[in-house]
Amino acid sequence: MPQRRHVARAALTAAAATACLTFATPAWASSTAPLHPGHVGSTAAGFGTQQCGDEKFDGLPAGHDGWHFVLPTNKAGNFESLTLTFKNSAGSTVTVKVPDSTDPYTDFLSGNGGGDKQVKHAYLFTPAGWKLTGGSATISGQADKFNLSHTCAGTGTGASQSPGTPATPTTPGGSVNPSESTPSSSSTSPSAGNGGNGGSGG
């Protein structure tokens, strides 16, 4: 009889451990969040919120647009990576990953300021006049979307624009509601960069 109790107790302990692992998995599993639908089709020049005073845009080259994306709410966790699609001035689709050190675009992730070290911010510099056509983000938590927080429209002709083609905004972008953005500023050093260019973002 004691041996049977021992076997039963061991089986119950194993079952409990398995159940704990099952319930714990979603807490650290990555998920995918889409770009806010209202921000699809935006250009940097036409977006409703422009903040060229953002210190992360200090190294923005002439002829380039600055883009700042934000992951709202604490339950969303951190940005792990972003995949963004644009239409350039020639009408071609360009896919950009953030962070990525293999492409020519400056991009990096950045944490919140203060004591909160969550990686809630993503920055990207593209040739001026590109239109944002879609995007998704791999995140460490759960969220139904991430937002384009603000932009800094570049001047001049972008690297992939045809000679004489102006960078004309084609779609008025929406602005982010205060409740959909994280209140703290991104004042920490970039957590990932595009080769040696990440520092040029701030």
PDB file of N, CA, C and O in Angstrom, residues 63 88-91 127-130 155-170:
ATOM      1  N   GLY A  63      17.471  64.858 -47.015  1.00  0.00           N
ATOM      2  CA  GLY A  63      16.823  64.002 -48.005  1.00  0.00           C
ATOM      3  C   GLY A  63      16.273  62.716 -47.432  1.00  0.00           C
ATOM      4  O   GLY A  63      15.968  61.785 -48.179  1.00  0.00           O
ATOM      5  N   ASN A  88       8.273  53.329 -52.554  1.00  0.00           N
ATOM      6  CA  ASN A  88       9.187  54.446 -52.787  1.00  0.00           C
ATOM      7  C   ASN A  88       8.683  55.321 -53.924  1.00  0.00           C
ATOM      8  O   ASN A  88       7.625  55.059 -54.516  1.00  0.00           O
ATOM      9  N   SER A  89       9.411  56.366 -54.254  1.00  0.00           N
ATOM     10  CA  SER A  89       8.932  57.338 -55.234  1.00  0.00           C
ATOM     11  C   SER A  89       8.859  56.753 -56.644  1.00  0.00           C
ATOM     12  O   SER A  89       8.179  57.295 -57.504  1.00  0.00           O
ATOM     13  N   ALA A  90       9.562  55.643 -56.855  1.00  0.00           N
ATOM     14  CA  ALA A  90       9.502  54.981 -58.158  1.00  0.00           C
ATOM     15  C   ALA A  90       8.318  54.024 -58.248  1.00  0.00           C
ATOM     16  O   ALA A  90       8.066  53.411 -59.279  1.00  0.00           O
ATOM     17  N   GLY A  91       7.573  53.872 -57.133  1.00  0.00           N
ATOM     18  CA  GLY A  91       6.403  52.990 -57.122  1.00  0.00           C
ATOM     19  C   GLY A  91       6.724  51.560 -56.738  1.00  0.00           C
ATOM     20  O   GLY A  91       5.840  50.703 -56.766  1.00  0.00           O
ATOM     21  N   PRO A 127      14.676  57.242 -47.287  1.00  0.00           N
ATOM     22  CA  PRO A 127      14.702  58.345 -48.244  1.00  0.00           C
ATOM     23  C   PRO A 127      13.379  59.121 -48.208  1.00  0.00           C
ATOM     24  O   PRO A 127      12.315  58.535 -48.007  1.00  0.00           O
ATOM     25  N   ALA A 128      13.441  60.419 -48.381  1.00  0.00           N
ATOM     26  CA  ALA A 128      12.256  61.275 -48.264  1.00  0.00           C
ATOM     27  C   ALA A 128      11.187  60.901 -49.279  1.00  0.00           C
ATOM     28  O   ALA A 128      11.481  60.555 -50.421  1.00  0.00           O
ATOM     29  N   GLY A 129       9.936  60.962 -48.832  1.00  0.00           N
ATOM     30  CA  GLY A 129       8.800  60.769 -49.718  1.00  0.00           C
ATOM     31  C   GLY A 129       8.241  59.374 -49.757  1.00  0.00           C
ATOM     32  O   GLY A 129       7.238  59.140 -50.438  1.00  0.00           O
ATOM     33  N   TRP A 130       8.842  58.434 -49.034  1.00  0.00           N
ATOM     34  CA  TRP A 130       8.307  57.075 -49.037  1.00  0.00           C
ATOM     35  C   TRP A 130       6.961  57.024 -48.322  1.00  0.00           C
ATOM     36  O   TRP A 130       6.709  57.774 -47.379  1.00  0.00           O
ATOM     37  N   THR A 155      13.827  66.893 -46.333  1.00  0.00           N
ATOM     38  CA  THR A 155      13.756  67.809 -47.467  1.00  0.00           C
ATOM     39  C   THR A 155      14.704  67.348 -48.542  1.00  0.00           C
ATOM     40  O   THR A 155      15.625  66.569 -48.287  1.00  0.00           O
ATOM     41  N   GLY A 156      14.491  67.802 -49.750  1.00  0.00           N
ATOM     42  CA  GLY A 156      15.369  67.420 -50.852  1.00  0.00           C
ATOM     43  C   GLY A 156      14.924  66.117 -51.480  1.00  0.00           C
ATOM     44  O   GLY A 156      13.832  65.619 -51.246  1.00  0.00           O
ATOM     45  N   THR A 157      15.789  65.556 -52.278  1.00  0.00           N
ATOM     46  CA  THR A 157      15.487  64.341 -53.027  1.00  0.00           C
ATOM     47  C   THR A 157      16.130  63.150 -52.347  1.00  0.00           C
ATOM     48  O   THR A 157      17.317  63.156 -52.075  1.00  0.00           O
ATOM     49  N   GLY A 158      15.318  62.141 -52.065  1.00  0.00           N
ATOM     50  CA  GLY A 158      15.823  60.923 -51.429  1.00  0.00           C
ATOM     51  C   GLY A 158      16.700  60.131 -52.362  1.00  0.00           C
ATOM     52  O   GLY A 158      16.702  60.313 -53.580  1.00  0.00           O
ATOM     53  N   ALA A 159      17.441  59.181 -51.796  1.00  0.00           N
ATOM     54  CA  ALA A 159      18.420  58.411 -52.566  1.00  0.00           C
ATOM     55  C   ALA A 159      17.793  57.603 -53.679  1.00  0.00           C
ATOM     56  O   ALA A 159      18.399  57.388 -54.722  1.00  0.00           O
ATOM     57  N   SER A 160      16.555  57.127 -53.468  1.00  0.00           N
ATOM     58  CA  SER A 160      15.947  56.276 -54.491  1.00  0.00           C
ATOM     59  C   SER A 160      14.908  57.015 -55.316  1.00  0.00           C
ATOM     60  O   SER A 160      14.141  56.409 -56.044  1.00  0.00           O
ATOM     61  N   GLN A 161      14.860  58.334 -55.201  1.00  0.00           N
ATOM     62  CA  GLN A 161      13.923  59.103 -56.008  1.00  0.00           C
ATOM     63  C   GLN A 161      14.519  59.400 -57.373  1.00  0.00           C
ATOM     64  O   GLN A 161      15.726  59.542 -57.524  1.00  0.00           O
ATOM     65  N   SER A 162      13.655  59.489 -58.341  1.00  0.00           N
ATOM     66  CA  SER A 162      14.113  59.832 -59.680  1.00  0.00           C
ATOM     67  C   SER A 162      14.498  61.302 -59.711  1.00  0.00           C
ATOM     68  O   SER A 162      13.893  62.119 -59.014  1.00  0.00           O
ATOM     69  N   PRO A 163      15.508  61.688 -60.490  1.00  0.00           N
ATOM     70  CA  PRO A 163      15.909  63.092 -60.567  1.00  0.00           C
ATOM     71  C   PRO A 163      14.737  63.980 -60.931  1.00  0.00           C
ATOM     72  O   PRO A 163      13.977  63.671 -61.850  1.00  0.00           O
ATOM     73  N   GLY A 164      14.578  65.062 -60.186  1.00  0.00           N
ATOM     74  CA  GLY A 164      13.512  66.010 -60.485  1.00  0.00           C
ATOM     75  C   GLY A 164      12.169  65.634 -59.913  1.00  0.00           C
ATOM     76  O   GLY A 164      11.202  66.343 -60.102  1.00  0.00           O
ATOM     77  N   THR A 165      12.074  64.482 -59.212  1.00  0.00           N
ATOM     78  CA  THR A 165      10.802  64.071 -58.637  1.00  0.00           C
ATOM     79  C   THR A 165      10.702  64.561 -57.219  1.00  0.00           C
ATOM     80  O   THR A 165      11.504  64.182 -56.372  1.00  0.00           O
ATOM     81  N   PRO A 166       9.767  65.450 -56.899  1.00  0.00           N
ATOM     82  CA  PRO A 166       9.674  65.985 -55.539  1.00  0.00           C
ATOM     83  C   PRO A 166       9.115  64.958 -54.575  1.00  0.00           C
ATOM     84  O   PRO A 166       8.389  64.050 -54.967  1.00  0.00           O
ATOM     85  N   ALA A 167       9.470  65.102 -53.310  1.00  0.00           N
ATOM     86  CA  ALA A 167       8.916  64.237 -52.263  1.00  0.00           C
ATOM     87  C   ALA A 167       7.590  64.830 -51.832  1.00  0.00           C
ATOM     88  O   ALA A 167       7.523  65.712 -50.989  1.00  0.00           O
ATOM     89  N   THR A 168       6.500  64.377 -52.456  1.00  0.00           N
ATOM     90  CA  THR A 168       5.189  64.956 -52.215  1.00  0.00           C
ATOM     91  C   THR A 168       4.360  64.057 -51.318  1.00  0.00           C
ATOM     92  O   THR A 168       4.214  62.872 -51.605  1.00  0.00           O
ATOM     93  N   PRO A 169       3.825  64.567 -50.214  1.00  0.00           N
ATOM     94  CA  PRO A 169       2.965  63.742 -49.372  1.00  0.00           C
ATOM     95  C   PRO A 169       1.712  63.353 -50.130  1.00  0.00           C
ATOM     96  O   PRO A 169       1.091  64.177 -50.798  1.00  0.00           O
ATOM     97  N   THR A 170       1.344  62.075 -50.060  1.00  0.00           N
ATOM     98  CA  THR A 170       0.195  61.607 -50.824  1.00  0.00           C
ATOM     99  C   THR A 170      -1.008  61.297 -49.955  1.00  0.00           C
ATOM    100  O   THR A 170      -2.116  61.259 -50.423  1.00  0.00           O
TER     101      THR A 170
END
